[in-house]
mmCIF file of C-alpha atoms in Angstrom:
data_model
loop_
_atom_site.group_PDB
_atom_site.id
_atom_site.type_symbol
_atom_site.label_atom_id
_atom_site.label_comp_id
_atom_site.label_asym_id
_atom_site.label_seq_id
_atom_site.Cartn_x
_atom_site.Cartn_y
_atom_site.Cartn_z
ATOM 1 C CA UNK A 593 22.631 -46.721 -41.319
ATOM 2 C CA UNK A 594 23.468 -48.618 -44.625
ATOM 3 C CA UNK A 595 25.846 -46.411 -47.156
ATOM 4 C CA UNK A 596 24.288 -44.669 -49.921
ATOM 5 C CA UNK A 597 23.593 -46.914 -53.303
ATOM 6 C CA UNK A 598 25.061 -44.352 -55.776
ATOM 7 C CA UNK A 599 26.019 -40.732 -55.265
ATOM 8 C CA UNK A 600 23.912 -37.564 -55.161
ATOM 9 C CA UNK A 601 25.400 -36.252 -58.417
ATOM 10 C CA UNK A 602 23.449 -36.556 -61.695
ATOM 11 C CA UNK A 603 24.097 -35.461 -65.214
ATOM 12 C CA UNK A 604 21.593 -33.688 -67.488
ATOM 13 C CA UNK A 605 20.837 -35.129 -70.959
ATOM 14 C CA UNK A 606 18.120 -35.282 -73.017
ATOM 15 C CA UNK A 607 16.569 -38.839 -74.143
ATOM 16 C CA UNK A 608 15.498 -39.785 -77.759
ATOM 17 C CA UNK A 609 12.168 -40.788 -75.791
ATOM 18 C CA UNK A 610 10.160 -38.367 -74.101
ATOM 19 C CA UNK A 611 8.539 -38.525 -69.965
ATOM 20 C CA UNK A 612 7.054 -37.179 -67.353
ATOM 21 C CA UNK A 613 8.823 -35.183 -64.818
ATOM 22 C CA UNK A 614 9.645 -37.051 -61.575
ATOM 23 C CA UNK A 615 8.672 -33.831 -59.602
ATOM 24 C CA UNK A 616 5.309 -32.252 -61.566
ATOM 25 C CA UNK A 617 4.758 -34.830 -64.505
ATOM 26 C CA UNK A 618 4.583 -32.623 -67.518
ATOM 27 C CA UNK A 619 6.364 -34.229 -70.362
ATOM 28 C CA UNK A 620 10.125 -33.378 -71.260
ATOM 29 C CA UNK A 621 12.846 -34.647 -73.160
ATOM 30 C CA UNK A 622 15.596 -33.969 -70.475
ATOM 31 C CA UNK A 623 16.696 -36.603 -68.198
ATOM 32 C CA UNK A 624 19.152 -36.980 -65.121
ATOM 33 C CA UNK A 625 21.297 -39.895 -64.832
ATOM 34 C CA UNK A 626 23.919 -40.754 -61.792
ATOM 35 C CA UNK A 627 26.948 -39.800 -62.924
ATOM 36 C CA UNK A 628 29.085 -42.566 -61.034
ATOM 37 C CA UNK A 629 32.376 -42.842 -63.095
ATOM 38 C CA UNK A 630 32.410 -39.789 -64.564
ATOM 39 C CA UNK A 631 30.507 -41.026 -67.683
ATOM 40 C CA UNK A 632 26.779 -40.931 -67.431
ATOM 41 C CA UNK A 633 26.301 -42.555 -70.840
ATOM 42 C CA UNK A 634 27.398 -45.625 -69.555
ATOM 43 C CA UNK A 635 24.803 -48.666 -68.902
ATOM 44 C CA UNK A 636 26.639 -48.658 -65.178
ATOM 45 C CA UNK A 637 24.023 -45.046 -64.550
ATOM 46 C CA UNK A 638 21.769 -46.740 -61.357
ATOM 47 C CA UNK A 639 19.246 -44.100 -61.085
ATOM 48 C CA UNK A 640 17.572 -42.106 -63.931
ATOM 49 C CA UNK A 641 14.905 -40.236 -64.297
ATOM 50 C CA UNK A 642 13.042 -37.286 -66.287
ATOM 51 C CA UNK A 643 13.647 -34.039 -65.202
ATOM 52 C CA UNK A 644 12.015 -30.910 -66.740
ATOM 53 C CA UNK A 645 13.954 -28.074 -67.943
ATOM 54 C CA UNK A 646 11.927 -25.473 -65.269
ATOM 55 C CA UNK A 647 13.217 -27.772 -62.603
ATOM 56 C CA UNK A 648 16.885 -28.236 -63.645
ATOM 57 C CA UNK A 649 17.195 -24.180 -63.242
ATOM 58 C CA UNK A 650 15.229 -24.478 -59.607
ATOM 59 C CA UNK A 651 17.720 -24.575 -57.161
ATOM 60 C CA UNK A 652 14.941 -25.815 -54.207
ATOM 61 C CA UNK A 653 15.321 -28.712 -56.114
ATOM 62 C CA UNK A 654 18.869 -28.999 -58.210
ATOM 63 C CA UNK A 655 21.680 -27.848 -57.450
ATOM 64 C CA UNK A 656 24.195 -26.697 -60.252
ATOM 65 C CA UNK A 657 27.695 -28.392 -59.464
ATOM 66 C CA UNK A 658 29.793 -26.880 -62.015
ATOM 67 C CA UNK A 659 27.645 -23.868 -63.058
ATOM 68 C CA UNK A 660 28.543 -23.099 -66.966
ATOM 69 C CA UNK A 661 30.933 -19.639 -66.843
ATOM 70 C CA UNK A 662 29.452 -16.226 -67.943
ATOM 71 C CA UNK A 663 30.546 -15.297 -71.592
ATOM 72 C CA UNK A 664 33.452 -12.562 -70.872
ATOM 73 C CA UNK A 665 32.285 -9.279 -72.251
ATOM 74 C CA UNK A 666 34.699 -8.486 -75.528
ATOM 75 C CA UNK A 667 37.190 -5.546 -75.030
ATOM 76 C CA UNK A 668 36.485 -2.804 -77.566
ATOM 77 C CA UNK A 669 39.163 -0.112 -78.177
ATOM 78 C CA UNK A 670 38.144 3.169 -79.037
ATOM 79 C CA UNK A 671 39.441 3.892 -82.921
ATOM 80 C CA UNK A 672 42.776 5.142 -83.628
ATOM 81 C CA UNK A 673 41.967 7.464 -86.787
ATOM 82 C CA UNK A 674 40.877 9.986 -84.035
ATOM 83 C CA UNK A 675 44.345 10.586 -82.918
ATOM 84 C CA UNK A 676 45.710 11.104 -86.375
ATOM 85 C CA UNK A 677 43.601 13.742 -87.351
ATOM 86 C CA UNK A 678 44.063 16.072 -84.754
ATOM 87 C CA UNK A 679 47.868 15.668 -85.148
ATOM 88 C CA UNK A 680 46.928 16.388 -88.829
ATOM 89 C CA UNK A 681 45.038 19.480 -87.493
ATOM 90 C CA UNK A 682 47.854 20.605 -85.400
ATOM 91 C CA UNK A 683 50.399 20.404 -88.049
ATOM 92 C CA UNK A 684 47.968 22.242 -90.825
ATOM 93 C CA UNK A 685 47.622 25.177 -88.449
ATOM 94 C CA UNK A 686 51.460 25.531 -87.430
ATOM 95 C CA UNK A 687 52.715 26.026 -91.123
ATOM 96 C CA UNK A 688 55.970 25.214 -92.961
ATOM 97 C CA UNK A 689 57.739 26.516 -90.089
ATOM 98 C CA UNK A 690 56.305 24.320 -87.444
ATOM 99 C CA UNK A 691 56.469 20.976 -89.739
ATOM 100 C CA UNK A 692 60.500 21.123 -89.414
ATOM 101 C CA UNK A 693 60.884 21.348 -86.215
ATOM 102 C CA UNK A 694 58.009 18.121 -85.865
ATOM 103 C CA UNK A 695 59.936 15.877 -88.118
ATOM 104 C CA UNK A 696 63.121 16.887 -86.830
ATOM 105 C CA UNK A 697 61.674 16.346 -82.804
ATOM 106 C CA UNK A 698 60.182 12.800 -83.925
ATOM 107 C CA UNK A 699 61.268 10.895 -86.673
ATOM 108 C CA UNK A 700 59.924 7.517 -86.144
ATOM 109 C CA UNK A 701 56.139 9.093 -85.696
ATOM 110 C CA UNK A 702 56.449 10.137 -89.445
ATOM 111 C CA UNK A 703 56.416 7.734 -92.520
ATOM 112 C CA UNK A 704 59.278 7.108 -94.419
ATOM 113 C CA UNK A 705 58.014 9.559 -97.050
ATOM 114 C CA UNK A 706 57.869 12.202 -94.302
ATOM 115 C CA UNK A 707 54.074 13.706 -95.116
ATOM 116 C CA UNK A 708 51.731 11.328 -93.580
ATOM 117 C CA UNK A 709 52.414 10.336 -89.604
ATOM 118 C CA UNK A 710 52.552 7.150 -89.059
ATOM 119 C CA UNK A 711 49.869 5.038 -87.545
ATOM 120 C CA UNK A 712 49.392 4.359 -83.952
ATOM 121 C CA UNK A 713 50.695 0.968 -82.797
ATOM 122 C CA UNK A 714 47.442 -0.218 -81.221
ATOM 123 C CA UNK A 715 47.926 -2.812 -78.186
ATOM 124 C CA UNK A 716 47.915 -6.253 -79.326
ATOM 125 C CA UNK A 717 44.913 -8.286 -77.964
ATOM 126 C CA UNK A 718 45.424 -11.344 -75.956
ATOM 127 C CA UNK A 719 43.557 -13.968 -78.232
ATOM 128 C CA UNK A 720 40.344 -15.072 -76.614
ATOM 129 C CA UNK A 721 41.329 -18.398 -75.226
ATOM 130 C CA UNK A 722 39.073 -21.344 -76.635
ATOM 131 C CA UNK A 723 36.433 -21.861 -73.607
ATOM 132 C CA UNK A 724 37.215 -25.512 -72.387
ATOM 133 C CA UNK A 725 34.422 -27.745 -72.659
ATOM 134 C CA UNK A 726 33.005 -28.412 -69.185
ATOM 135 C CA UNK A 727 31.487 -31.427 -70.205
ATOM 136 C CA UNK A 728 27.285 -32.217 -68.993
ATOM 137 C CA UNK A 729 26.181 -29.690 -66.009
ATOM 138 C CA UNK A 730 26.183 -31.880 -62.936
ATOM 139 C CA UNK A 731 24.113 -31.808 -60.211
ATOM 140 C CA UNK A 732 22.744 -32.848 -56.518
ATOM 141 C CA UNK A 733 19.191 -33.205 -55.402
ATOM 142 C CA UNK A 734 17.762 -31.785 -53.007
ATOM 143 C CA UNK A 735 17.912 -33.810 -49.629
ATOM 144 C CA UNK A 736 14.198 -34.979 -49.804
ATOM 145 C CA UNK A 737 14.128 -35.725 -53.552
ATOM 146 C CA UNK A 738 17.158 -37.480 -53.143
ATOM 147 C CA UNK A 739 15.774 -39.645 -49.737
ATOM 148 C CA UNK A 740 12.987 -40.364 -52.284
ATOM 149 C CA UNK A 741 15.181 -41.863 -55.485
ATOM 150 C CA UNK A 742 17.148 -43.434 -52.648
ATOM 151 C CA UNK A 743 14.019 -45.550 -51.360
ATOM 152 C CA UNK A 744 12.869 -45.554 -54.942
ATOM 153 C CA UNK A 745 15.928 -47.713 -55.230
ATOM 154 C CA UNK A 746 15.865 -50.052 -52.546
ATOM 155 C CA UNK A 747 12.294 -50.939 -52.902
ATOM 156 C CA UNK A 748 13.150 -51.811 -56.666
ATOM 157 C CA UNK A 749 16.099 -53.868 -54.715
ATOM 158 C CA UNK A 750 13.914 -55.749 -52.216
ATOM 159 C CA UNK A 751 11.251 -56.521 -55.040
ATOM 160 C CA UNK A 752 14.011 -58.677 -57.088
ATOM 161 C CA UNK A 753 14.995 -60.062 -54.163
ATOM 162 C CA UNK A 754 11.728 -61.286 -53.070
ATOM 163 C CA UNK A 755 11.070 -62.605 -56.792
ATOM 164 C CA UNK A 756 14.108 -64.694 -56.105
ATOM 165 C CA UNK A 757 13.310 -66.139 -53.223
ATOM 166 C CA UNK A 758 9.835 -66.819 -54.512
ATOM 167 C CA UNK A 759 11.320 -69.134 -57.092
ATOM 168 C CA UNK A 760 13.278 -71.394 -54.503
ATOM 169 C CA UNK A 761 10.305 -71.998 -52.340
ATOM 170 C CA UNK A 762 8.615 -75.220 -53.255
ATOM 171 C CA UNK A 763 5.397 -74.842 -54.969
ATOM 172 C CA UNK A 764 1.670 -75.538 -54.235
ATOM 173 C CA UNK A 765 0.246 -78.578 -54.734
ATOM 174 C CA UNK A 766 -1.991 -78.307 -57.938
ATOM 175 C CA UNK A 767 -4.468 -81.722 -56.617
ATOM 176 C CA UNK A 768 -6.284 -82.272 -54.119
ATOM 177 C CA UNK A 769 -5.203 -84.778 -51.905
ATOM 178 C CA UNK A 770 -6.729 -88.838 -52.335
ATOM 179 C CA UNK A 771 -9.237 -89.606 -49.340
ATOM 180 C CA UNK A 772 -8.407 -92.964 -47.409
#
């Protein structure tokens, strides 16, 4: 059996021109090209064709290659002003006597006036790393929609060739032949 003619990964884009599906017809923007070199754009794509958006997210007939990632759920920290005030509480109900024996048992929780506490170092967040850009979502047919786009292909193939050969054969003779 002959080797494939281009590889069974596509990339999704959409097309300044609209057409119909390849698989149900209705009309769509999106489109799948081969994805040979890496760069669909390229005029060097072999197969194309219209691809609705239903079908891209069906995966009887697509299958994602490089899936885009979740969005990672932020981290929220609970609020730090809850802390303080029941240290302020604490320190209210314990009187002068208790409030020497705190500053004297930890200095560096207390400001450098020596009333107000100082605040809680909160954890320092990791900054949210910018999301690399995965480039197009690629993808692979389905065996059978693929054996189809394959044959597609070659029949497209044989037809030029057969318009070439039809060009070197010589051609009919546009009179009749002269009686003797």
């Amino acid at each position: 059996m002959s080797p494939a003619p281009f590889p069974n990964v596509y990339v999704l884009r959409t097309a300044a021109k609209e057409g119909s599906c390849f698989i149900c017809s209705k009309i769509t923007p999106s489109l799948l090209l081969t994805a040979e070199t890496g760069l669909a754009a390229t005029p060097a794509a072999k197969d194309w064709f219209y691809c609705c958006p239903a079908h891209a997210k069906d995966p009887t007939a697509l299958t994602c290659l490089n899936p885009p990632a979740p969005p990672k759920p932020a981290v929220v920290e609970p609020p730090p002003a809850k802390r303080n005030t029941t240290k302020k509480t604490t320190k209210a109900k314990k009187g002068d006597e208790g409030e020497a024996s705190d500053k004297a048992a930890s200095p560096e929780k207390t400001d450098s006036s020596g009333s107000n506490p100082a605040p809680v170092e909160e954890k320092p967040t990791l900054p949210s790393a910018p999301s690399e850009p995965q480039g197009p979502l690629k993808y692979a047919l389905h065996r059978s929609l693929y054996y189809l786009r394959e044959s597609q292909y070659q029949d497209k193939i044989n037809h030029q060739k057969a318009l070439e050969m039809a060009k070197r054969f010589p051609s009919v003779p546009r009179s009749l032949p002269k009686p003797r």
